[in-house]
Amino acid sequence: VKTRGSRRTEQREEILRQLDGADGFKTAQQLHRALVDRGAEVGLATVYRTLQALVARGEVDVLASETGESMYRRCATDSHHHHLVCRSCGRSVELSSVEVERWAARIARKHRFSGVSHVAEIFGVCERCTSSV
Amino acid sequence: VKTRGSRRTEQREEILRQLDGADGFKTAQQLHRALVDRGAEVGLATVYRTLQALVARGEVDVLASETGESMYRRCATDSHHHHLVCRSCGRSVELSSVEVERWAARIARKHRFSGVSHVAEIFGVCERCTSSV
DNA sequence: TTAAGTGCAAATCGTTTGCAGTTCG
DNA sequence: CGAACTGCAAACGATTTGCACTTAA
C-alpha cells in the first residue's frame, strides 16, 4: 500500500477541475479526452492513477456502467448513496434511500450473510437527452 | 441480428450441464476452466458465445461482479429480480423486491427519466464461507 | 535530496471476432 | 447441401505497470 495523492501537481489540479466541471459520471477516457481537448497536458495513465487515488481517499465516487466501464464523479454527499444516471450524457442525481438500505440489511440478516455491501443504481435517459433526439 | 443457439450440440449441452451444476454466479472463465478440468472439450470462445446466446434468450442471468466481470447463472425465476451474492464462492439467492421496484419507479418519474432500468445486488459472504475461513 | 508523480510504451485481462474447418438438420 | 457452430489465434478496449525522467517539498 503506497502513499498516493500526497502532492499537489499541475495534472492533479487539472483532473480535479475537470471533475468539478462535469455534471455527471464520466469514464476515465472521457475525462482524459476532455482534458486533452482543452489543452491540458495529462497522460491517460495519470488520469487512471489519480482517479484511483481519489477513490481510495473517498473524494470521488465510482460506479460500473451497464457496459462494465468505471465511471467517476465528484459527489457532494460523502456518505453512502445511490444514483440515477443518464445513459446518454452521464448526468446524474444522487439518491439516498432508506428503503434500499433497509431492504439490503433485512435480506442479509435473513440469509446470515456478513460483510455486506450493496449496489443500487438506476439508469435511464434524462429529459434533456430524450428531447434532443 | 443472427439466429443463434438454434442447434443442439455437444458443447452447448456441456455448458448447460455446468451451469445447472453450479449453485451461484460464475464467470465465463470459471465455467470454462471447470469444463476443461472435467474433461469436456469446449473452447473459451464457445463458452462466451453460448452464454451470450443464453442471456439473449433469457435462459441465463448476467450480473456484473464488483470488479466488473460478467457472471452468469441459470435462474429459476424468469421475471426481473435481484440477487444476494457471496463474494467468496458465488453462491446466490434470488430476490424479488417490491420495495426496490417501487423505489426505482418513483425516482425515475420524479426526475422525468425515461427508458429506465435498474440494478440492485447485495454482496456479502455467506455463512458457509465465513465459517470455513 | 528524495520520495512522489509523470509520460510512454509494453503488458494484462476479460471479451470479441475473423476465418477455415465441422456438424446438425 | 447449407446454415449453425466450433476452435484457434489475432484483435480489442479498458486498465495497469515497468521504467527512466521530472518535480514538489
Short mmCIF file of C-alpha atoms in Angstrom, two decimals, chain B residues 20-104:
data_model
loop_
_atom_site.label_atom_id
_atom_site.label_comp_id
_atom_site.label_asym_id
_atom_site.label_seq_id
_atom_site.Cartn_x
_atom_site.Cartn_y
_atom_site.Cartn_z
CA ASP B 20 -27.09 -26.32 -13.78
CA GLY B 21 -24.49 -27.86 -11.56
CA ALA B 22 -23.26 -24.51 -10.29
CA ASP B 23 -25.00 -23.14 -7.27
CA GLY B 24 -24.25 -19.50 -7.88
CA PHE B 25 -22.92 -16.96 -10.32
CA LYS B 26 -19.79 -17.93 -12.19
CA THR B 27 -17.66 -16.07 -14.70
CA ALA B 28 -17.27 -17.38 -18.23
CA GLN B 29 -13.69 -18.24 -17.41
CA GLN B 30 -14.60 -20.16 -14.29
CA LEU B 31 -17.17 -22.16 -16.22
CA HIS B 32 -14.65 -22.86 -18.96
CA ARG B 33 -11.97 -23.94 -16.53
CA ALA B 34 -14.41 -26.26 -14.80
CA LEU B 35 -15.42 -27.78 -18.12
CA VAL B 36 -11.84 -28.37 -19.16
CA ASP B 37 -10.93 -29.82 -15.78
CA ARG B 38 -13.85 -32.15 -16.06
CA GLY B 39 -12.62 -33.26 -19.47
CA ALA B 40 -15.25 -31.61 -21.64
CA GLU B 41 -13.84 -30.30 -24.90
CA VAL B 42 -15.11 -26.79 -25.20
CA GLY B 43 -13.28 -23.69 -26.32
CA LEU B 44 -13.35 -20.48 -24.34
CA ALA B 45 -14.81 -18.57 -27.27
CA THR B 46 -17.64 -21.05 -27.47
CA VAL B 47 -18.37 -20.59 -23.81
CA TYR B 48 -18.62 -16.84 -24.33
CA ARG B 49 -20.73 -17.19 -27.46
CA THR B 50 -23.06 -19.68 -25.85
CA LEU B 51 -23.52 -17.64 -22.70
CA GLN B 52 -24.30 -14.63 -24.84
CA ALA B 53 -26.96 -16.59 -26.69
CA LEU B 54 -28.44 -17.93 -23.50
CA VAL B 55 -28.63 -14.49 -21.99
CA ALA B 56 -30.30 -13.15 -25.12
CA ARG B 57 -32.92 -15.86 -24.87
CA GLY B 58 -33.42 -15.08 -21.21
CA GLU B 59 -32.36 -18.54 -20.12
CA VAL B 60 -29.46 -17.24 -18.14
CA ASP B 61 -28.93 -14.25 -15.87
CA VAL B 62 -25.88 -11.99 -16.04
CA LEU B 63 -24.66 -9.56 -13.50
CA ALA B 64 -21.50 -7.53 -13.19
CA SER B 65 -19.36 -8.53 -10.25
CA GLU B 66 -17.88 -5.82 -8.08
CA THR B 67 -14.73 -5.97 -10.18
CA GLY B 68 -16.60 -5.58 -13.44
CA GLU B 69 -16.56 -9.10 -14.82
CA SER B 70 -19.76 -10.66 -16.07
CA MET B 71 -21.08 -13.53 -14.03
CA TYR B 72 -23.65 -16.00 -15.23
CA ARG B 73 -26.25 -18.15 -13.61
CA ARG B 74 -29.21 -20.15 -14.65
CA CYS B 75 -32.06 -18.65 -12.69
CA ALA B 76 -35.30 -20.27 -11.69
CA THR B 77 -37.40 -17.16 -11.96
CA ASP B 78 -37.71 -15.79 -15.45
CA SER B 79 -39.02 -12.44 -14.36
CA HIS B 80 -36.96 -9.48 -13.22
CA HIS B 81 -35.26 -9.99 -9.90
CA HIS B 82 -32.20 -9.19 -7.83
CA HIS B 83 -29.57 -11.22 -6.02
CA LEU B 84 -27.72 -11.69 -2.81
CA VAL B 85 -24.32 -12.97 -3.91
CA CYS B 86 -21.48 -14.48 -1.91
CA ARG B 87 -18.26 -12.69 -2.76
CA SER B 88 -16.28 -15.75 -1.88
CA CYS B 89 -18.00 -18.68 -3.58
CA GLY B 90 -20.54 -17.06 -5.85
CA ARG B 91 -23.42 -18.84 -4.19
CA SER B 92 -26.52 -16.70 -4.55
CA VAL B 93 -30.08 -16.18 -3.58
CA GLU B 94 -32.70 -14.80 -5.93
CA LEU B 95 -34.63 -11.88 -4.57
CA SER B 96 -37.70 -10.15 -5.76
CA SER B 97 -38.40 -6.89 -4.13
CA VAL B 98 -41.44 -4.75 -4.35
CA GLU B 99 -39.66 -2.03 -2.38
CA VAL B 100 -36.83 -1.73 -4.85
CA GLU B 101 -39.11 -1.75 -7.88
CA ARG B 102 -41.31 0.92 -6.39
CA TRP B 103 -38.34 2.99 -5.33
CA ALA B 104 -36.83 2.93 -8.83
#
